[in-house]
Amino acid sequence: MTASDMLLLNRGGASSGGFDQGFGHGFSGFSDIFDEMFGDAFSGNRQGRNSQSGRGADLRYNMEISLTQAFKGNKTNIRVPTSVQCDACNGIGSKNGAAPESCNACNGYGKVRAQQGFFTIERSCPTCQGSGQVIKEACKTCTGQGRVRKEKTLSVTIPPGVEDGTRIRLSGEGEAGLNSAPSGDLYISISVAPHHIFQRDGANIYCKVPLPLTAACLGGHIEVPTVDTGRARVAIPAGTQSGHQFRLKGKGMSILRSKERGDMFVHASVETPINLSKKQKELLKEFEKEGKTVKNSPQSDGFFSKVKDIWEDLKD
Ligand SMILES: [Zn+2]
Ligand SMILES: [Zn+2]
């Protein structure tokens, strides 16, 4: 990909399902239609890099997919409004596709010479714009452009494990070229929507799971959802602390061009019970009394003994 490709592609908003495109030479007539259809998603800079060759402009299609679709991969059809070769003239631009004729002004040479004093100046032929050929009668369907506006449906396969920001290039599926010049490419820009439960970091999936106080104290099992829309059972050892991470090997994201999967990390967040009944409060007070003689909370004990040292130090 060239630097100008990047420029062309990086323009414009990243709204889903929108288009950006650069127009080739002499093809601005359709821009109004595009502005109406796509509003803000379609933006500025009509200066195609293909104005010399007549090659069709590259198109960009913004596609938003869910994390689940990124996990499984996705085959979908997209409708791309673009220009295609005119059937009436086979892209030549002449009536019934008649072969262009040699330019009379330059005898097909593409350049004309003019005498200026002692010098002979050679310049591009103004009649045929240097091509050496002229179309006698323009095709009515495409007004001599060789291409017409059309919406085409393309089947796009999103591979499992695709990353946010990935670009998929469909070679030759961009704008048709002018007068049978090659077509541009279509770039599908993938954005993976944020998930309400899972966070993704490359091949790994992170998930914060609230843990009931009793399960954290006594141990047990919890069921967590997985990115493959399944569920996994996680054994919780007695005395699990808030912030502890359980690693579920191979339960993470699919990896591009691989049968392997990343890991899932379940981040335990012990939940402090609220709305306690009178009985529950009594039981907890009872629980606290019972704990006076045993070390139930080594972290707190350690922390507060350190704090005590600081207070002692400050006295001196
Ligand atoms: Zn000419
Ligand atoms: Zn035509």
Coordinates of C-alpha atoms in Angstrom, one line a residue, residues 77-241:
N77 CA -23.2 -9.4 2.3
I78 CA -22.5 -5.7 1.9
R79 CA -24.1 -3.3 -0.6
V80 CA -21.6 -1.0 -2.1
P81 CA -22.7 2.0 -4.1
T82 CA -20.0 2.3 -6.7
S83 CA -19.4 2.7 -10.4
V84 CA -19.0 -0.2 -12.7
Q85 CA -18.0 -0.6 -16.2
C86 CA -20.8 0.5 -18.7
D87 CA -22.3 -2.6 -20.3
A88 CA -23.6 -0.6 -23.3
C89 CA -20.1 0.3 -24.5
N90 CA -18.0 -2.3 -22.7
G91 CA -16.3 0.6 -20.8
I92 CA -15.0 2.2 -24.0
G93 CA -17.3 5.2 -23.7
S94 CA -18.3 5.3 -27.4
K95 CA -21.7 4.6 -28.9
N96 CA -22.2 0.8 -29.1
G97 CA -18.7 0.3 -27.9
A98 CA -17.2 1.3 -31.3
A99 CA -13.4 1.4 -31.3
P100 CA -12.0 4.9 -30.7
E101 CA -10.6 6.5 -33.9
S102 CA -7.2 7.9 -34.4
C103 CA -7.2 11.7 -33.6
N104 CA -7.0 13.8 -36.8
A105 CA -5.4 16.7 -35.0
C106 CA -2.3 14.8 -34.1
N107 CA -2.6 11.8 -36.4
G108 CA -2.8 9.6 -33.4
Y109 CA 0.6 10.8 -32.1
G110 CA -1.0 12.4 -29.0
K111 CA 1.3 15.4 -29.3
V112 CA 1.2 18.4 -31.6
R113 CA 4.1 20.6 -32.7
A114 CA 4.1 24.3 -33.1
Q115 CA 6.8 26.5 -34.7
Q116 CA 7.8 29.4 -32.5
G117 CA 10.7 31.4 -34.1
F118 CA 13.5 28.9 -34.5
F119 CA 12.1 26.5 -32.0
T120 CA 9.6 23.7 -32.5
I121 CA 7.5 23.3 -29.4
E122 CA 5.8 20.0 -28.7
R123 CA 2.8 19.8 -26.5
S124 CA 0.0 17.4 -25.6
C125 CA -2.7 17.4 -28.2
P126 CA -5.7 19.4 -27.0
T127 CA -8.2 17.5 -29.1
C128 CA -7.5 14.1 -27.7
Q129 CA -5.8 15.1 -24.4
G130 CA -2.7 13.3 -25.5
S131 CA -4.3 9.9 -25.9
G132 CA -4.0 9.9 -29.7
Q133 CA -7.6 8.6 -29.9
V134 CA -10.9 10.2 -30.1
I135 CA -14.4 8.9 -29.6
K136 CA -16.6 10.2 -32.4
E137 CA -19.9 9.6 -30.7
A138 CA -20.2 9.2 -27.0
C139 CA -22.2 6.3 -25.4
K140 CA -25.5 7.7 -24.2
T141 CA -25.7 5.4 -21.2
C142 CA -22.5 6.6 -19.6
T143 CA -22.1 9.9 -21.4
G144 CA -18.7 8.7 -22.6
Q145 CA -17.4 7.9 -19.1
G146 CA -17.2 4.2 -19.7
R147 CA -18.7 3.5 -16.3
V148 CA -22.1 3.9 -14.6
R149 CA -23.4 4.2 -11.1
K150 CA -24.6 1.0 -9.6
E151 CA -25.0 -0.6 -6.2
K152 CA -23.3 -4.0 -6.1
T153 CA -23.6 -6.7 -3.5
L154 CA -20.4 -8.2 -2.3
S155 CA -19.9 -11.2 0.0
V156 CA -17.4 -10.5 2.7
T157 CA -15.8 -13.1 4.9
I158 CA -14.5 -11.8 8.3
P159 CA -12.0 -14.3 9.7
P160 CA -12.3 -15.5 13.3
G161 CA -10.0 -13.5 15.6
V162 CA -10.1 -10.3 13.6
E163 CA -8.8 -7.3 15.5
D164 CA -10.4 -3.9 15.9
G165 CA -9.0 -1.6 13.1
T166 CA -8.2 -4.4 10.7
R167 CA -8.6 -3.5 7.0
I168 CA -9.6 -6.1 4.5
R169 CA -8.7 -5.4 0.9
L170 CA -11.0 -6.5 -1.9
S171 CA -8.8 -6.1 -5.0
G172 CA -10.5 -4.5 -7.9
E173 CA -13.9 -3.9 -6.1
G174 CA -13.5 -0.2 -5.9
E175 CA -14.6 2.4 -8.4
A176 CA -14.4 1.3 -12.0
G177 CA -11.7 3.1 -14.0
L178 CA -12.3 5.7 -16.6
N179 CA -12.5 4.3 -20.2
S180 CA -11.6 0.8 -19.3
A181 CA -8.7 1.7 -17.0
P182 CA -8.3 -0.7 -14.0
S183 CA -10.7 -0.5 -11.1
G184 CA -9.7 0.7 -7.6
D185 CA -9.8 -1.5 -4.5
L186 CA -12.3 -1.7 -1.8
Y187 CA -11.0 -1.6 1.8
I188 CA -13.3 -2.9 4.5
S189 CA -12.4 -1.2 7.8
I190 CA -13.5 -3.4 10.7
S191 CA -14.3 -2.0 14.1
V192 CA -15.2 -4.4 16.9
A193 CA -17.8 -2.9 19.2
P194 CA -17.1 -2.8 22.9
H195 CA -18.7 -5.6 24.9
H196 CA -20.7 -5.0 28.0
I197 CA -19.1 -7.8 30.0
F198 CA -15.9 -8.8 28.2
Q199 CA -12.8 -6.7 27.6
R200 CA -10.5 -7.9 25.0
D201 CA -6.7 -7.5 24.9
G202 CA -5.4 -9.3 21.8
A203 CA -6.1 -12.9 22.3
N204 CA -7.1 -12.7 25.9
I205 CA -10.5 -11.9 27.4
Y206 CA -11.0 -10.2 30.7
C207 CA -14.2 -10.4 32.7
K208 CA -14.9 -8.9 36.1
V209 CA -17.2 -11.2 38.1
P210 CA -18.9 -10.2 41.4
L211 CA -18.4 -12.9 44.0
P212 CA -20.9 -13.3 46.9
L213 CA -19.2 -12.8 50.3
T214 CA -20.2 -16.3 51.4
A215 CA -18.7 -18.0 48.3
A216 CA -15.5 -16.0 48.8
C217 CA -15.3 -17.1 52.4
L218 CA -16.5 -20.6 52.2
G219 CA -15.5 -21.5 48.7
G220 CA -17.7 -23.0 46.0
H221 CA -18.3 -22.8 42.3
I222 CA -19.5 -20.0 40.0
E223 CA -20.6 -20.1 36.4
V224 CA -19.2 -17.4 34.1
P225 CA -20.2 -16.6 30.5
T226 CA -17.5 -17.2 27.8
V227 CA -16.9 -15.3 24.6
D228 CA -18.0 -18.3 22.5
T229 CA -21.5 -17.7 24.1
G230 CA -21.0 -20.8 26.3
R231 CA -20.3 -20.9 30.0
A232 CA -17.5 -22.1 32.2
R233 CA -17.4 -23.3 35.8
V234 CA -14.9 -21.7 38.0
A235 CA -13.9 -23.3 41.3
I236 CA -13.6 -20.7 44.0
P237 CA -11.3 -21.7 46.9
A238 CA -12.3 -20.7 50.4
G239 CA -10.7 -17.4 51.3
T240 CA -10.7 -15.9 47.8
Q241 CA -9.8 -12.2 47.9

